[in-house]
Amino acid sequence: MRRPAYPIAVLVVALATFAACRRDAPAPAETGLATPVVAPVVDTALVRAIREQARDVDVQGRGRVSKLLPDDNDGSRHQRFVLRLDDGGTVLVAHNIDVAPRIAGLAIGDEVEFRGEYVWNAKGGVVHWTHRDPRGAHVGGWLRHAGRAYD
């Protein structure tokens, strides 16, 4: 006795329906079932300041230390280092160590977050005012490294 084709046809239709539903299903991040990938923080003020070769613009961002430089000891002392930004550009950070603590143990490859004032130059620009203003007249900045704030 020959079996009817009905169960096979039902199975084929069920598989086709399942495949179509999976293709149209929302991505895991849309359903809340998975942790979404966090995009890097991009400060549009920083991007715009670099593109427009601006001066004296308050910015915030982060980067990885690509070069450690000697302190600048002319006038107020500044700890200096170069950060490579997520977009591949670089900025020099000039952190006033007469007003705020030095970042101890800073090494190439370390991540540093910053808030300060950007001044464009042909090498990528400088971020300074990465500390509070002792006179209270200027917007305060900060640096964060290894879970510690420096301001």
PDB file of C-alpha atoms in Angstrom:
ATOM      1  CA  MET A   1       0.000   0.000   0.000  1.00  0.00           C
ATOM      2  CA  ARG A   2       1.307   3.391  -0.992  1.00  0.00           C
ATOM      3  CA  ARG A   3       1.384   6.279   1.548  1.00  0.00           C
ATOM      4  CA  PRO A   4      -0.366   9.509   0.586  1.00  0.00           C
ATOM      5  CA  ALA A   5       1.836  12.506  -0.337  1.00  0.00           C
ATOM      6  CA  TYR A   6      -0.132  14.742   2.024  1.00  0.00           C
ATOM      7  CA  PRO A   7       2.296  14.625   5.043  1.00  0.00           C
ATOM      8  CA  ILE A   8       5.265  15.471   2.781  1.00  0.00           C
ATOM      9  CA  ALA A   9       3.373  18.389   1.219  1.00  0.00           C
ATOM     10  CA  VAL A  10       2.509  19.727   4.695  1.00  0.00           C
ATOM     11  CA  LEU A  11       6.160  19.445   5.736  1.00  0.00           C
ATOM     12  CA  VAL A  12       7.359  21.307   2.596  1.00  0.00           C
ATOM     13  CA  VAL A  13       4.817  24.115   3.144  1.00  0.00           C
ATOM     14  CA  ALA A  14       5.762  24.374   6.824  1.00  0.00           C
ATOM     15  CA  LEU A  15       9.481  24.622   6.051  1.00  0.00           C
ATOM     16  CA  ALA A  16       8.888  27.231   3.345  1.00  0.00           C
ATOM     17  CA  THR A  17       6.737  29.282   5.739  1.00  0.00           C
ATOM     18  CA  PHE A  18       9.360  29.047   8.489  1.00  0.00           C
ATOM     19  CA  ALA A  19      12.129  30.145   6.113  1.00  0.00           C
ATOM     20  CA  ALA A  20      10.069  33.117   4.898  1.00  0.00           C
ATOM     21  CA  CYS A  21       9.304  34.203   8.463  1.00  0.00           C
ATOM     22  CA  ARG A  22      12.975  33.968   9.494  1.00  0.00           C
ATOM     23  CA  ARG A  23      14.030  36.061   6.493  1.00  0.00           C
ATOM     24  CA  ASP A  24      11.593  38.831   7.478  1.00  0.00           C
ATOM     25  CA  ALA A  25      12.215  38.617  11.222  1.00  0.00           C
ATOM     26  CA  PRO A  26      13.723  41.659  12.921  1.00  0.00           C
ATOM     27  CA  ALA A  27      17.399  41.570  13.852  1.00  0.00           C
ATOM     28  CA  PRO A  28      18.144  40.519  17.440  1.00  0.00           C
ATOM     29  CA  ALA A  29      18.990  44.107  18.442  1.00  0.00           C
ATOM     30  CA  GLU A  30      15.519  45.219  17.291  1.00  0.00           C
ATOM     31  CA  THR A  31      13.811  42.647  19.478  1.00  0.00           C
ATOM     32  CA  GLY A  32      15.910  43.411  22.536  1.00  0.00           C
ATOM     33  CA  LEU A  33      17.141  39.812  22.650  1.00  0.00           C
ATOM     34  CA  ALA A  34      20.782  40.690  22.147  1.00  0.00           C
ATOM     35  CA  THR A  35      23.032  43.472  23.342  1.00  0.00           C
ATOM     36  CA  PRO A  36      23.391  45.951  20.494  1.00  0.00           C
ATOM     37  CA  VAL A  37      26.840  46.945  19.301  1.00  0.00           C
ATOM     38  CA  VAL A  38      27.739  50.338  20.757  1.00  0.00           C
ATOM     39  CA  ALA A  39      29.077  52.734  18.164  1.00  0.00           C
ATOM     40  CA  PRO A  40      32.059  54.877  19.136  1.00  0.00           C
ATOM     41  CA  VAL A  41      31.253  58.244  20.624  1.00  0.00           C
ATOM     42  CA  VAL A  42      31.669  60.827  17.906  1.00  0.00           C
ATOM     43  CA  ASP A  43      31.625  64.445  18.995  1.00  0.00           C
ATOM     44  CA  THR A  44      30.264  66.377  16.049  1.00  0.00           C
ATOM     45  CA  ALA A  45      31.824  69.548  17.455  1.00  0.00           C
ATOM     46  CA  LEU A  46      35.264  67.917  17.271  1.00  0.00           C
ATOM     47  CA  VAL A  47      34.697  66.519  13.770  1.00  0.00           C
ATOM     48  CA  ARG A  48      33.417  69.910  12.582  1.00  0.00           C
ATOM     49  CA  ALA A  49      36.276  71.812  14.285  1.00  0.00           C
ATOM     50  CA  ILE A  50      38.889  69.650  12.579  1.00  0.00           C
ATOM     51  CA  ARG A  51      37.176  69.882   9.186  1.00  0.00           C
ATOM     52  CA  GLU A  52      36.717  73.659   9.458  1.00  0.00           C
ATOM     53  CA  GLN A  53      40.198  74.232  10.917  1.00  0.00           C
ATOM     54  CA  ALA A  54      38.556  76.005  13.840  1.00  0.00           C
ATOM     55  CA  ARG A  55      40.009  77.579  16.960  1.00  0.00           C
ATOM     56  CA  ASP A  56      38.755  77.821  20.543  1.00  0.00           C
ATOM     57  CA  VAL A  57      35.978  75.227  20.214  1.00  0.00           C
ATOM     58  CA  ASP A  58      34.818  73.191  23.230  1.00  0.00           C
ATOM     59  CA  VAL A  59      35.056  69.508  22.281  1.00  0.00           C
ATOM     60  CA  GLN A  60      34.791  66.083  23.810  1.00  0.00           C
ATOM     61  CA  GLY A  61      36.049  62.728  22.546  1.00  0.00           C
ATOM     62  CA  ARG A  62      38.392  59.832  23.091  1.00  0.00           C
ATOM     63  CA  GLY A  63      41.408  58.248  21.518  1.00  0.00           C
ATOM     64  CA  ARG A  64      44.354  55.971  22.076  1.00  0.00           C
ATOM     65  CA  VAL A  65      47.763  57.289  23.040  1.00  0.00           C
ATOM     66  CA  SER A  66      50.019  57.012  20.000  1.00  0.00           C
ATOM     67  CA  LYS A  67      52.944  59.096  21.243  1.00  0.00           C
ATOM     68  CA  LEU A  68      54.213  60.380  24.586  1.00  0.00           C
ATOM     69  CA  LEU A  69      56.023  63.718  24.428  1.00  0.00           C
ATOM     70  CA  PRO A  70      58.211  65.502  26.965  1.00  0.00           C
ATOM     71  CA  ASP A  71      56.473  67.982  29.245  1.00  0.00           C
ATOM     72  CA  ASP A  72      56.276  71.567  28.042  1.00  0.00           C
ATOM     73  CA  ASN A  73      57.910  73.557  30.847  1.00  0.00           C
ATOM     74  CA  ASP A  74      57.710  77.030  29.263  1.00  0.00           C
ATOM     75  CA  GLY A  75      55.301  79.030  31.438  1.00  0.00           C
ATOM     76  CA  SER A  76      52.645  76.726  32.917  1.00  0.00           C
ATOM     77  CA  ARG A  77      53.796  73.112  32.787  1.00  0.00           C
ATOM     78  CA  HIS A  78      51.866  70.788  30.466  1.00  0.00           C
ATOM     79  CA  GLN A  79      51.893  67.007  30.132  1.00  0.00           C
ATOM     80  CA  ARG A  80      51.772  66.320  26.390  1.00  0.00           C
ATOM     81  CA  PHE A  81      50.739  63.278  24.385  1.00  0.00           C
ATOM     82  CA  VAL A  82      49.192  62.480  21.008  1.00  0.00           C
ATOM     83  CA  LEU A  83      45.866  60.672  20.725  1.00  0.00           C
ATOM     84  CA  ARG A  84      44.782  58.728  17.645  1.00  0.00           C
ATOM     85  CA  LEU A  85      41.040  59.243  17.206  1.00  0.00           C
ATOM     86  CA  ASP A  86      38.552  56.635  15.981  1.00  0.00           C
ATOM     87  CA  ASP A  87      38.573  58.205  12.500  1.00  0.00           C
ATOM     88  CA  GLY A  88      42.373  57.827  12.241  1.00  0.00           C
ATOM     89  CA  GLY A  89      43.174  61.498  12.833  1.00  0.00           C
ATOM     90  CA  THR A  90      45.333  62.713  15.691  1.00  0.00           C
ATOM     91  CA  VAL A  91      45.279  65.501  18.253  1.00  0.00           C
ATOM     92  CA  LEU A  92      47.897  66.699  20.676  1.00  0.00           C
ATOM     93  CA  VAL A  93      46.674  66.916  24.256  1.00  0.00           C
ATOM     94  CA  ALA A  94      48.357  69.634  26.351  1.00  0.00           C
ATOM     95  CA  HIS A  95      47.237  69.012  29.956  1.00  0.00           C
ATOM     96  CA  ASN A  96      48.146  71.739  32.472  1.00  0.00           C
ATOM     97  CA  ILE A  97      49.846  69.949  35.377  1.00  0.00           C
ATOM     98  CA  ASP A  98      50.174  73.153  37.403  1.00  0.00           C
ATOM     99  CA  VAL A  99      46.363  73.132  37.759  1.00  0.00           C
ATOM    100  CA  ALA A 100      45.407  69.438  37.503  1.00  0.00           C
ATOM    101  CA  PRO A 101      47.212  66.195  38.376  1.00  0.00           C
ATOM    102  CA  ARG A 102      49.452  64.489  35.850  1.00  0.00           C
ATOM    103  CA  ILE A 103      48.183  61.198  34.425  1.00  0.00           C
ATOM    104  CA  ALA A 104      50.599  58.811  36.101  1.00  0.00           C
ATOM    105  CA  GLY A 105      51.528  55.636  34.245  1.00  0.00           C
ATOM    106  CA  LEU A 106      50.191  56.804  30.884  1.00  0.00           C
ATOM    107  CA  ALA A 107      51.405  54.450  28.143  1.00  0.00           C
ATOM    108  CA  ILE A 108      51.162  54.078  24.381  1.00  0.00           C
ATOM    109  CA  GLY A 109      47.932  52.279  23.513  1.00  0.00           C
ATOM    110  CA  ASP A 110      46.010  53.541  26.562  1.00  0.00           C
ATOM    111  CA  GLU A 111      42.550  54.962  25.959  1.00  0.00           C
ATOM    112  CA  VAL A 112      41.962  58.529  27.146  1.00  0.00           C
ATOM    113  CA  GLU A 113      38.672  60.405  27.101  1.00  0.00           C
ATOM    114  CA  PHE A 114      38.821  64.182  27.039  1.00  0.00           C
ATOM    115  CA  ARG A 115      36.895  67.407  27.234  1.00  0.00           C
ATOM    116  CA  GLY A 116      38.674  70.629  26.467  1.00  0.00           C
ATOM    117  CA  GLU A 117      39.213  73.394  23.978  1.00  0.00           C
ATOM    118  CA  TYR A 118      40.351  72.530  20.433  1.00  0.00           C
ATOM    119  CA  VAL A 119      42.704  74.681  18.365  1.00  0.00           C
ATOM    120  CA  TRP A 120      43.425  73.544  14.806  1.00  0.00           C
ATOM    121  CA  ASN A 121      46.941  73.207  13.398  1.00  0.00           C
ATOM    122  CA  ALA A 122      48.391  71.428  10.366  1.00  0.00           C
ATOM    123  CA  LYS A 123      49.284  68.346  12.451  1.00  0.00           C
ATOM    124  CA  GLY A 124      45.699  67.712  13.584  1.00  0.00           C
ATOM    125  CA  GLY A 125      45.212  70.256  16.332  1.00  0.00           C
ATOM    126  CA  VAL A 126      45.647  70.698  20.045  1.00  0.00           C
ATOM    127  CA  VAL A 127      43.206  70.041  22.866  1.00  0.00           C
ATOM    128  CA  HIS A 128      43.954  72.113  25.960  1.00  0.00           C
ATOM    129  CA  TRP A 129      41.919  73.450  28.924  1.00  0.00           C
ATOM    130  CA  THR A 130      41.558  69.806  30.024  1.00  0.00           C
ATOM    131  CA  HIS A 131      41.172  70.977  33.619  1.00  0.00           C
ATOM    132  CA  ARG A 132      39.001  73.218  35.748  1.00  0.00           C
ATOM    133  CA  ASP A 133      39.547  76.968  35.553  1.00  0.00           C
ATOM    134  CA  PRO A 134      40.800  78.143  38.964  1.00  0.00           C
ATOM    135  CA  ARG A 135      39.248  81.575  38.277  1.00  0.00           C
ATOM    136  CA  GLY A 136      35.910  80.092  37.168  1.00  0.00           C
ATOM    137  CA  ALA A 137      35.818  82.166  33.974  1.00  0.00           C
ATOM    138  CA  HIS A 138      36.363  79.358  31.454  1.00  0.00           C
ATOM    139  CA  VAL A 139      34.404  76.164  30.846  1.00  0.00           C
ATOM    140  CA  GLY A 140      36.199  73.390  32.678  1.00  0.00           C
ATOM    141  CA  GLY A 141      37.562  70.357  30.917  1.00  0.00           C
ATOM    142  CA  TRP A 142      38.815  66.974  32.058  1.00  0.00           C
ATOM    143  CA  LEU A 143      40.683  63.818  31.110  1.00  0.00           C
ATOM    144  CA  ARG A 144      39.692  60.247  32.027  1.00  0.00           C
ATOM    145  CA  HIS A 145      42.159  57.410  32.060  1.00  0.00           C
ATOM    146  CA  ALA A 146      41.820  53.939  33.575  1.00  0.00           C
ATOM    147  CA  GLY A 147      38.644  54.877  35.447  1.00  0.00           C
ATOM    148  CA  ARG A 148      40.066  58.050  37.023  1.00  0.00           C
ATOM    149  CA  ALA A 149      39.166  61.647  36.200  1.00  0.00           C
ATOM    150  CA  TYR A 150      41.826  64.336  35.985  1.00  0.00           C
ATOM    151  CA  ASP A 151      40.516  67.882  36.168  1.00  0.00           C
TER     152      ASP A 151
END
